[in-house]
mmCIF file with all atom_site columns, C-alpha atoms in Angstrom:
data_model
loop_
_atom_site.group_PDB
_atom_site.id
_atom_site.type_symbol
_atom_site.label_atom_id
_atom_site.label_alt_id
_atom_site.label_comp_id
_atom_site.label_asym_id
_atom_site.label_entity_id
_atom_site.label_seq_id
_atom_site.pdbx_PDB_ins_code
_atom_site.Cartn_x
_atom_site.Cartn_y
_atom_site.Cartn_z
_atom_site.occupancy
_atom_site.B_iso_or_equiv
_atom_site.pdbx_formal_charge
_atom_site.auth_seq_id
_atom_site.auth_comp_id
_atom_site.auth_asym_id
_atom_site.auth_atom_id
_atom_site.pdbx_PDB_model_num
ATOM 1   C CA . UNK Z 1 1   ? 109.130 146.218 62.878  1.00 43.00 ? 7   UNK Z CA 1
ATOM 2   C CA . UNK Z 1 2   ? 107.584 149.283 61.244  1.00 42.00 ? 8   UNK Z CA 1
ATOM 3   C CA . UNK Z 1 3   ? 109.243 151.855 63.265  1.00 43.00 ? 9   UNK Z CA 1
ATOM 4   C CA . UNK Z 1 4   ? 112.913 150.852 63.042  1.00 49.00 ? 10  UNK Z CA 1
ATOM 5   C CA . UNK Z 1 5   ? 113.422 149.118 59.685  1.00 53.00 ? 11  UNK Z CA 1
ATOM 6   C CA . UNK Z 1 6   ? 114.182 150.839 56.178  1.00 55.00 ? 12  UNK Z CA 1
ATOM 7   C CA . UNK Z 1 7   ? 112.162 150.344 53.512  1.00 56.00 ? 13  UNK Z CA 1
ATOM 8   C CA . UNK Z 1 8   ? 114.322 148.749 50.159  1.00 59.00 ? 14  UNK Z CA 1
ATOM 9   C CA . UNK Z 1 9   ? 113.549 152.111 49.027  1.00 64.00 ? 15  UNK Z CA 1
ATOM 10  C CA . UNK Z 1 10  ? 115.853 153.425 51.973  1.00 65.00 ? 16  UNK Z CA 1
ATOM 11  C CA . UNK Z 1 11  ? 112.207 154.929 53.402  1.00 69.00 ? 17  UNK Z CA 1
ATOM 12  C CA . UNK Z 1 12  ? 111.520 154.298 57.044  1.00 74.00 ? 18  UNK Z CA 1
ATOM 13  C CA . UNK Z 1 13  ? 108.744 151.564 56.493  1.00 71.00 ? 19  UNK Z CA 1
ATOM 14  C CA . UNK Z 1 14  ? 107.104 153.813 59.628  1.00 71.00 ? 20  UNK Z CA 1
ATOM 15  C CA . UNK Z 1 15  ? 106.494 156.423 57.089  1.00 76.00 ? 21  UNK Z CA 1
ATOM 16  C CA . UNK Z 1 16  ? 104.827 153.773 54.686  1.00 76.00 ? 22  UNK Z CA 1
ATOM 17  C CA . UNK Z 1 17  ? 101.231 153.205 54.423  1.00 79.00 ? 23  UNK Z CA 1
ATOM 18  C CA . UNK Z 1 18  ? 98.823  150.358 52.744  1.00 83.00 ? 24  UNK Z CA 1
ATOM 19  C CA . UNK Z 1 19  ? 100.134 147.560 50.830  1.00 82.00 ? 25  UNK Z CA 1
ATOM 20  C CA . UNK Z 1 20  ? 103.566 149.220 50.366  1.00 79.00 ? 26  UNK Z CA 1
ATOM 21  C CA . UNK Z 1 21  ? 103.941 148.993 54.615  1.00 79.00 ? 27  UNK Z CA 1
ATOM 22  C CA . UNK Z 1 22  ? 102.484 145.701 54.225  1.00 80.00 ? 28  UNK Z CA 1
ATOM 23  C CA . UNK Z 1 23  ? 105.247 144.372 51.701  1.00 81.00 ? 29  UNK Z CA 1
ATOM 24  C CA . UNK Z 1 24  ? 108.453 146.096 53.500  1.00 80.00 ? 30  UNK Z CA 1
ATOM 25  C CA . UNK Z 1 25  ? 107.514 144.666 56.608  1.00 81.00 ? 31  UNK Z CA 1
ATOM 26  C CA . UNK Z 1 26  ? 107.204 141.022 54.974  1.00 81.00 ? 32  UNK Z CA 1
ATOM 27  C CA . UNK Z 1 27  ? 110.202 141.407 52.982  1.00 80.00 ? 33  UNK Z CA 1
ATOM 28  C CA . UNK Z 1 28  ? 112.088 142.922 56.292  1.00 79.00 ? 34  UNK Z CA 1
ATOM 29  C CA . UNK Z 1 29  ? 110.747 139.914 58.115  1.00 79.00 ? 35  UNK Z CA 1
ATOM 30  C CA . UNK Z 1 30  ? 112.470 137.311 55.535  1.00 82.00 ? 36  UNK Z CA 1
ATOM 31  C CA . UNK Z 1 31  ? 116.111 139.467 55.856  1.00 81.00 ? 37  UNK Z CA 1
ATOM 32  C CA . UNK Z 1 32  ? 115.055 142.043 53.539  1.00 78.00 ? 38  UNK Z CA 1
ATOM 33  C CA . UNK Z 1 33  ? 114.258 142.304 49.424  1.00 78.00 ? 39  UNK Z CA 1
ATOM 34  C CA . UNK Z 1 34  ? 115.168 139.718 47.441  1.00 81.00 ? 40  UNK Z CA 1
ATOM 35  C CA . UNK Z 1 35  ? 117.670 141.975 45.254  1.00 79.00 ? 41  UNK Z CA 1
ATOM 36  C CA . UNK Z 1 36  ? 119.718 143.002 48.568  1.00 81.00 ? 42  UNK Z CA 1
ATOM 37  C CA . UNK Z 1 37  ? 119.792 138.723 49.240  1.00 82.00 ? 43  UNK Z CA 1
ATOM 38  C CA . UNK Z 1 38  ? 116.597 138.814 51.789  1.00 81.00 ? 44  UNK Z CA 1
ATOM 39  C CA . UNK Z 1 39  ? 113.576 136.731 51.233  1.00 83.00 ? 45  UNK Z CA 1
ATOM 40  C CA . UNK Z 1 40  ? 111.655 139.351 50.229  1.00 84.00 ? 46  UNK Z CA 1
ATOM 41  C CA . UNK Z 1 41  ? 107.700 139.131 50.354  1.00 85.00 ? 47  UNK Z CA 1
ATOM 42  C CA . UNK Z 1 42  ? 107.870 135.497 49.413  1.00 88.00 ? 48  UNK Z CA 1
ATOM 43  C CA . UNK Z 1 43  ? 109.872 134.661 52.090  1.00 86.00 ? 49  UNK Z CA 1
ATOM 44  C CA . UNK Z 1 44  ? 108.129 136.852 54.728  1.00 82.00 ? 50  UNK Z CA 1
ATOM 45  C CA . UNK Z 1 45  ? 105.004 135.460 53.804  1.00 88.00 ? 51  UNK Z CA 1
ATOM 46  C CA . UNK Z 1 46  ? 106.601 131.859 54.675  1.00 86.00 ? 52  UNK Z CA 1
ATOM 47  C CA . UNK Z 1 47  ? 107.878 133.394 57.817  1.00 87.00 ? 53  UNK Z CA 1
ATOM 48  C CA . UNK Z 1 48  ? 105.021 134.624 59.014  1.00 85.00 ? 54  UNK Z CA 1
ATOM 49  C CA . UNK Z 1 49  ? 103.158 131.167 58.047  1.00 85.00 ? 55  UNK Z CA 1
ATOM 50  C CA . UNK Z 1 50  ? 105.969 129.510 60.149  1.00 86.00 ? 56  UNK Z CA 1
ATOM 51  C CA . UNK Z 1 51  ? 105.053 131.842 62.956  1.00 87.00 ? 57  UNK Z CA 1
ATOM 52  C CA . UNK Z 1 52  ? 101.595 131.524 62.731  1.00 88.00 ? 58  UNK Z CA 1
ATOM 53  C CA . UNK Z 1 53  ? 102.208 127.431 61.821  1.00 88.00 ? 59  UNK Z CA 1
ATOM 54  C CA . UNK Z 1 54  ? 104.672 127.017 65.282  1.00 88.00 ? 60  UNK Z CA 1
ATOM 55  C CA . UNK Z 1 55  ? 102.137 130.132 67.240  1.00 89.00 ? 61  UNK Z CA 1
ATOM 56  C CA . UNK Z 1 56  ? 99.116  127.639 66.186  1.00 89.00 ? 62  UNK Z CA 1
ATOM 57  C CA . UNK Z 1 57  ? 101.431 124.368 67.686  1.00 88.00 ? 63  UNK Z CA 1
ATOM 58  C CA . UNK Z 1 58  ? 102.651 125.886 70.580  1.00 91.00 ? 64  UNK Z CA 1
ATOM 59  C CA . UNK Z 1 59  ? 98.806  126.753 71.526  1.00 92.00 ? 65  UNK Z CA 1
ATOM 60  C CA . UNK Z 1 60  ? 97.895  122.875 70.571  1.00 91.00 ? 66  UNK Z CA 1
ATOM 61  C CA . UNK Z 1 61  ? 100.751 121.649 72.777  1.00 92.00 ? 67  UNK Z CA 1
ATOM 62  C CA . UNK Z 1 62  ? 99.401  124.185 75.399  1.00 92.00 ? 68  UNK Z CA 1
ATOM 63  C CA . UNK Z 1 63  ? 96.056  123.135 75.472  1.00 93.00 ? 69  UNK Z CA 1
ATOM 64  C CA . UNK Z 1 64  ? 96.876  119.396 75.411  1.00 91.00 ? 70  UNK Z CA 1
ATOM 65  C CA . UNK Z 1 65  ? 99.455  120.055 78.102  1.00 92.00 ? 71  UNK Z CA 1
ATOM 66  C CA . UNK Z 1 66  ? 96.868  121.700 79.949  1.00 91.00 ? 72  UNK Z CA 1
ATOM 67  C CA . UNK Z 1 67  ? 94.125  119.003 79.056  1.00 93.00 ? 73  UNK Z CA 1
ATOM 68  C CA . UNK Z 1 68  ? 96.191  116.333 80.418  1.00 92.00 ? 74  UNK Z CA 1
ATOM 69  C CA . UNK Z 1 69  ? 97.297  117.828 84.042  1.00 93.00 ? 75  UNK Z CA 1
ATOM 70  C CA . UNK Z 1 70  ? 93.388  118.676 84.353  1.00 93.00 ? 76  UNK Z CA 1
ATOM 71  C CA . UNK Z 1 71  ? 92.805  114.587 83.519  1.00 93.00 ? 77  UNK Z CA 1
ATOM 72  C CA . UNK Z 1 72  ? 95.997  113.666 85.089  1.00 94.00 ? 78  UNK Z CA 1
ATOM 73  C CA . UNK Z 1 73  ? 94.146  115.765 88.142  1.00 93.00 ? 79  UNK Z CA 1
ATOM 74  C CA . UNK Z 1 74  ? 91.546  113.727 87.991  1.00 93.00 ? 80  UNK Z CA 1
ATOM 75  C CA . UNK Z 1 75  ? 92.861  110.140 87.798  1.00 94.00 ? 81  UNK Z CA 1
ATOM 76  C CA . UNK Z 1 76  ? 94.606  111.533 91.362  1.00 94.00 ? 82  UNK Z CA 1
ATOM 77  C CA . UNK Z 1 77  ? 91.146  112.863 92.798  1.00 95.00 ? 83  UNK Z CA 1
ATOM 78  C CA . UNK Z 1 78  ? 89.648  109.277 91.663  1.00 95.00 ? 84  UNK Z CA 1
ATOM 79  C CA . UNK Z 1 79  ? 93.076  107.182 93.165  1.00 95.00 ? 85  UNK Z CA 1
ATOM 80  C CA . UNK Z 1 80  ? 92.859  109.285 96.389  1.00 95.00 ? 86  UNK Z CA 1
ATOM 81  C CA . UNK Z 1 81  ? 88.891  108.300 96.383  1.00 94.00 ? 87  UNK Z CA 1
ATOM 82  C CA . UNK Z 1 82  ? 89.662  104.667 95.510  1.00 94.00 ? 88  UNK Z CA 1
ATOM 83  C CA . UNK Z 1 83  ? 91.978  104.705 98.159  1.00 94.00 ? 89  UNK Z CA 1
ATOM 84  C CA . UNK Z 1 84  ? 89.984  106.113 100.726 1.00 92.00 ? 90  UNK Z CA 1
ATOM 85  C CA . UNK Z 1 85  ? 87.373  103.756 99.759  1.00 92.00 ? 91  UNK Z CA 1
ATOM 86  C CA . UNK Z 1 86  ? 89.862  100.471 99.822  1.00 93.00 ? 92  UNK Z CA 1
ATOM 87  C CA . UNK Z 1 87  ? 91.027  101.951 103.507 1.00 89.00 ? 93  UNK Z CA 1
ATOM 88  C CA . UNK Z 1 88  ? 86.970  102.327 104.455 1.00 87.00 ? 94  UNK Z CA 1
ATOM 89  C CA . UNK Z 1 89  ? 86.878  98.605  102.904 1.00 91.00 ? 95  UNK Z CA 1
ATOM 90  C CA . UNK Z 1 90  ? 89.399  97.455  104.966 1.00 90.00 ? 96  UNK Z CA 1
ATOM 91  C CA . UNK Z 1 91  ? 88.344  98.823  108.125 1.00 88.00 ? 97  UNK Z CA 1
ATOM 92  C CA . UNK Z 1 92  ? 84.801  97.502  107.883 1.00 89.00 ? 98  UNK Z CA 1
ATOM 93  C CA . UNK Z 1 93  ? 86.117  93.881  107.431 1.00 92.00 ? 99  UNK Z CA 1
ATOM 94  C CA . UNK Z 1 94  ? 87.958  94.184  110.349 1.00 91.00 ? 100 UNK Z CA 1
ATOM 95  C CA . UNK Z 1 95  ? 85.118  95.874  112.058 1.00 91.00 ? 101 UNK Z CA 1
ATOM 96  C CA . UNK Z 1 96  ? 83.218  92.464  110.769 1.00 93.00 ? 102 UNK Z CA 1
ATOM 97  C CA . UNK Z 1 97  ? 85.465  89.740  111.759 1.00 94.00 ? 103 UNK Z CA 1
ATOM 98  C CA . UNK Z 1 98  ? 86.147  91.424  115.693 1.00 92.00 ? 104 UNK Z CA 1
ATOM 99  C CA . UNK Z 1 99  ? 82.094  91.879  115.678 1.00 93.00 ? 105 UNK Z CA 1
ATOM 100 C CA . UNK Z 1 100 ? 81.741  87.890  114.885 1.00 95.00 ? 106 UNK Z CA 1
ATOM 101 C CA . UNK Z 1 101 ? 84.520  86.895  117.656 1.00 94.00 ? 107 UNK Z CA 1
ATOM 102 C CA . UNK Z 1 102 ? 82.959  88.916  120.033 1.00 94.00 ? 108 UNK Z CA 1
ATOM 103 C CA . UNK Z 1 103 ? 79.798  87.460  119.121 1.00 94.00 ? 109 UNK Z CA 1
ATOM 104 C CA . UNK Z 1 104 ? 81.208  83.620  119.099 1.00 94.00 ? 110 UNK Z CA 1
ATOM 105 C CA . UNK Z 1 105 ? 82.964  84.437  122.608 1.00 95.00 ? 111 UNK Z CA 1
ATOM 106 C CA . UNK Z 1 106 ? 79.301  85.858  123.405 1.00 95.00 ? 112 UNK Z CA 1
ATOM 107 C CA . UNK Z 1 107 ? 78.027  82.186  121.713 1.00 95.00 ? 113 UNK Z CA 1
ATOM 108 C CA . UNK Z 1 108 ? 80.571  80.616  124.001 1.00 93.00 ? 114 UNK Z CA 1
ATOM 109 C CA . UNK Z 1 109 ? 80.021  81.847  127.323 1.00 93.00 ? 115 UNK Z CA 1
ATOM 110 C CA . UNK Z 1 110 ? 75.768  81.786  126.781 1.00 93.00 ? 116 UNK Z CA 1
ATOM 111 C CA . UNK Z 1 111 ? 76.933  77.868  126.685 1.00 92.00 ? 117 UNK Z CA 1
ATOM 112 C CA . UNK Z 1 112 ? 78.148  78.081  129.645 1.00 90.00 ? 118 UNK Z CA 1
ATOM 113 C CA . UNK Z 1 113 ? 75.847  79.811  131.707 1.00 90.00 ? 119 UNK Z CA 1
ATOM 114 C CA . UNK Z 1 114 ? 73.023  77.527  130.129 1.00 91.00 ? 120 UNK Z CA 1
ATOM 115 C CA . UNK Z 1 115 ? 75.342  74.260  131.120 1.00 89.00 ? 121 UNK Z CA 1
ATOM 116 C CA . UNK Z 1 116 ? 75.536  75.249  134.700 1.00 87.00 ? 122 UNK Z CA 1
ATOM 117 C CA . UNK Z 1 117 ? 72.384  76.822  135.173 1.00 89.00 ? 123 UNK Z CA 1
ATOM 118 C CA . UNK Z 1 118 ? 70.662  73.426  135.890 1.00 92.00 ? 124 UNK Z CA 1
ATOM 119 C CA . UNK Z 1 119 ? 72.851  72.760  139.044 1.00 90.00 ? 125 UNK Z CA 1
ATOM 120 C CA . UNK Z 1 120 ? 72.790  76.375  139.843 1.00 89.00 ? 126 UNK Z CA 1
ATOM 121 C CA . UNK Z 1 121 ? 68.751  77.231  140.222 1.00 91.00 ? 127 UNK Z CA 1
ATOM 122 C CA . UNK Z 1 122 ? 69.092  73.423  142.487 1.00 92.00 ? 128 UNK Z CA 1
ATOM 123 C CA . UNK Z 1 123 ? 71.775  75.096  144.536 1.00 91.00 ? 129 UNK Z CA 1
ATOM 124 C CA . UNK Z 1 124 ? 69.873  78.619  144.888 1.00 91.00 ? 130 UNK Z CA 1
ATOM 125 C CA . UNK Z 1 125 ? 66.261  76.324  145.334 1.00 91.00 ? 131 UNK Z CA 1
ATOM 126 C CA . UNK Z 1 126 ? 68.062  74.337  148.178 1.00 92.00 ? 132 UNK Z CA 1
ATOM 127 C CA . UNK Z 1 127 ? 69.226  77.958  149.942 1.00 90.00 ? 133 UNK Z CA 1
ATOM 128 C CA . UNK Z 1 128 ? 69.508  81.380  148.463 1.00 89.00 ? 134 UNK Z CA 1
ATOM 129 C CA . UNK Z 1 129 ? 72.125  82.444  151.428 1.00 90.00 ? 135 UNK Z CA 1
ATOM 130 C CA . UNK Z 1 130 ? 75.849  82.706  149.965 1.00 90.00 ? 136 UNK Z CA 1
ATOM 131 C CA . UNK Z 1 131 ? 76.963  83.142  153.514 1.00 91.00 ? 137 UNK Z CA 1
ATOM 132 C CA . UNK Z 1 132 ? 75.829  79.587  154.275 1.00 93.00 ? 138 UNK Z CA 1
ATOM 133 C CA . UNK Z 1 133 ? 77.603  78.101  151.268 1.00 92.00 ? 139 UNK Z CA 1
ATOM 134 C CA . UNK Z 1 134 ? 80.227  75.492  151.970 1.00 94.00 ? 140 UNK Z CA 1
ATOM 135 C CA . UNK Z 1 135 ? 83.513  75.673  149.424 1.00 93.00 ? 141 UNK Z CA 1
ATOM 136 C CA . UNK Z 1 136 ? 82.072  73.917  146.397 1.00 92.00 ? 142 UNK Z CA 1
ATOM 137 C CA . UNK Z 1 137 ? 78.599  75.749  146.815 1.00 92.00 ? 143 UNK Z CA 1
ATOM 138 C CA . UNK Z 1 138 ? 80.523  79.075  146.724 1.00 91.00 ? 144 UNK Z CA 1
ATOM 139 C CA . UNK Z 1 139 ? 83.115  77.659  143.876 1.00 89.00 ? 145 UNK Z CA 1
ATOM 140 C CA . UNK Z 1 140 ? 79.530  76.359  142.247 1.00 88.00 ? 146 UNK Z CA 1
ATOM 141 C CA . UNK Z 1 141 ? 78.145  80.212  142.079 1.00 89.00 ? 147 UNK Z CA 1
ATOM 142 C CA . UNK Z 1 142 ? 81.729  81.633  140.857 1.00 87.00 ? 148 UNK Z CA 1
ATOM 143 C CA . UNK Z 1 143 ? 81.539  79.051  138.025 1.00 85.00 ? 149 UNK Z CA 1
ATOM 144 C CA . UNK Z 1 144 ? 78.265  81.227  137.053 1.00 87.00 ? 150 UNK Z CA 1
ATOM 145 C CA . UNK Z 1 145 ? 79.342  84.121  137.829 1.00 89.00 ? 151 UNK Z CA 1
ATOM 146 C CA . UNK Z 1 146 ? 82.203  84.117  135.484 1.00 89.00 ? 152 UNK Z CA 1
ATOM 147 C CA . UNK Z 1 147 ? 80.789  84.147  132.240 1.00 91.00 ? 153 UNK Z CA 1
ATOM 148 C CA . UNK Z 1 148 ? 78.399  86.581  133.287 1.00 90.00 ? 154 UNK Z CA 1
ATOM 149 C CA . UNK Z 1 149 ? 80.782  89.083  134.359 1.00 91.00 ? 155 UNK Z CA 1
ATOM 150 C CA . UNK Z 1 150 ? 82.806  88.000  130.720 1.00 92.00 ? 156 UNK Z CA 1
ATOM 151 C CA . UNK Z 1 151 ? 79.951  88.570  128.872 1.00 92.00 ? 157 UNK Z CA 1
ATOM 152 C CA . UNK Z 1 152 ? 79.150  91.976  130.391 1.00 92.00 ? 158 UNK Z CA 1
ATOM 153 C CA . UNK Z 1 153 ? 83.346  92.857  129.714 1.00 92.00 ? 159 UNK Z CA 1
ATOM 154 C CA . UNK Z 1 154 ? 82.403  91.931  126.353 1.00 92.00 ? 160 UNK Z CA 1
ATOM 155 C CA . UNK Z 1 155 ? 78.998  93.816  125.696 1.00 92.00 ? 161 UNK Z CA 1
ATOM 156 C CA . UNK Z 1 156 ? 80.540  96.863  127.265 1.00 92.00 ? 162 UNK Z CA 1
ATOM 157 C CA . UNK Z 1 157 ? 83.605  97.301  125.188 1.00 91.00 ? 163 UNK Z CA 1
ATOM 158 C CA . UNK Z 1 158 ? 83.529  99.272  122.293 1.00 91.00 ? 164 UNK Z CA 1
ATOM 159 C CA . UNK Z 1 159 ? 84.124  97.335  118.873 1.00 89.00 ? 165 UNK Z CA 1
ATOM 160 C CA . UNK Z 1 160 ? 85.598  100.404 116.770 1.00 87.00 ? 166 UNK Z CA 1
ATOM 161 C CA . UNK Z 1 161 ? 87.239  104.031 117.451 1.00 87.00 ? 167 UNK Z CA 1
ATOM 162 C CA . UNK Z 1 162 ? 85.245  107.216 116.454 1.00 85.00 ? 168 UNK Z CA 1
ATOM 163 C CA . UNK Z 1 163 ? 86.932  107.186 112.951 1.00 83.00 ? 169 UNK Z CA 1
ATOM 164 C CA . UNK Z 1 164 ? 86.074  103.321 112.417 1.00 80.00 ? 170 UNK Z CA 1
ATOM 165 C CA . UNK Z 1 165 ? 89.228  101.837 113.486 1.00 85.00 ? 171 UNK Z CA 1
ATOM 166 C CA . UNK Z 1 166 ? 88.685  98.074  115.544 1.00 89.00 ? 172 UNK Z CA 1
ATOM 167 C CA . UNK Z 1 167 ? 89.320  99.564  119.219 1.00 89.00 ? 173 UNK Z CA 1
ATOM 168 C CA . UNK Z 1 168 ? 92.596  96.930  120.069 1.00 90.00 ? 174 UNK Z CA 1
ATOM 169 C CA . UNK Z 1 169 ? 90.745  96.310  123.777 1.00 92.00 ? 175 UNK Z CA 1
ATOM 170 C CA . UNK Z 1 170 ? 87.863  94.634  122.353 1.00 91.00 ? 176 UNK Z CA 1
ATOM 171 C CA . UNK Z 1 171 ? 90.858  92.203  120.435 1.00 91.00 ? 177 UNK Z CA 1
ATOM 172 C CA . UNK Z 1 172 ? 92.206  91.516  124.068 1.00 93.00 ? 178 UNK Z CA 1
ATOM 173 C CA . UNK Z 1 173 ? 89.140  90.884  125.789 1.00 94.00 ? 179 UNK Z CA 1
ATOM 174 C CA . UNK Z 1 174 ? 88.088  88.356  122.933 1.00 94.00 ? 180 UNK Z CA 1
ATOM 175 C CA . UNK Z 1 175 ? 91.555  86.393  122.869 1.00 94.00 ? 181 UNK Z CA 1
ATOM 176 C CA . UNK Z 1 176 ? 91.401  86.119  126.762 1.00 94.00 ? 182 UNK Z CA 1
ATOM 177 C CA . UNK Z 1 177 ? 87.801  85.026  126.500 1.00 93.00 ? 183 UNK Z CA 1
ATOM 178 C CA . UNK Z 1 178 ? 88.171  82.581  124.178 1.00 94.00 ? 184 UNK Z CA 1
ATOM 179 C CA . UNK Z 1 179 ? 91.298  81.332  126.415 1.00 93.00 ? 185 UNK Z CA 1
ATOM 180 C CA . UNK Z 1 180 ? 89.041  80.982  129.230 1.00 91.00 ? 186 UNK Z CA 1
ATOM 181 C CA . UNK Z 1 181 ? 86.725  79.027  127.321 1.00 91.00 ? 187 UNK Z CA 1
ATOM 182 C CA . UNK Z 1 182 ? 89.203  76.765  126.004 1.00 91.00 ? 188 UNK Z CA 1
ATOM 183 C CA . UNK Z 1 183 ? 90.791  76.081  129.552 1.00 89.00 ? 189 UNK Z CA 1
ATOM 184 C CA . UNK Z 1 184 ? 87.223  75.529  130.493 1.00 83.00 ? 190 UNK Z CA 1
ATOM 185 C CA . UNK Z 1 185 ? 86.471  72.950  128.210 1.00 79.00 ? 191 UNK Z CA 1
ATOM 186 C CA . UNK Z 1 186 ? 89.446  70.852  128.743 1.00 77.00 ? 192 UNK Z CA 1
ATOM 187 C CA . UNK Z 1 187 ? 88.478  71.326  132.943 1.00 70.00 ? 193 UNK Z CA 1
ATOM 188 C CA . UNK Z 1 188 ? 85.241  69.867  131.814 1.00 60.00 ? 194 UNK Z CA 1
#
């Protein structure tokens, strides 16, 4: 502004120094001297004050917006962390539920083995050669071996994948053994 604008005296502002240069620049900022219909020095000061206020307001808005964005990003990170925790808790609950179901079928298989053990022990004590057993005795051996084999399936089936998700095969095994146990109870 100092380079291109003339002062009210007609002299280029760039040729003025000190208070004269400052006064001429302020008057020019307000549209020129009051005598020429501009705002003069007072108008220039008012404009400068308004520019400073606007600039300060703009900076406050920029700072507040930056802080809000920072807070929102923090909230987003916390929400994502909470979502991950929620997913982990859901997976843990599913694992606990499957573990309880597997424990339940193992208990049922144990009961089936304990229930048939006296009869099976007596059978083996009388004769331990399977080749000499009749069809009823072979069926009794099968009745004892089925729970043992099913227990092996349960024990050897993984409950969770490496990422913590429940293994679907464990559900199928638990469901089929529960059905087998229910069928066995109704047959007895």
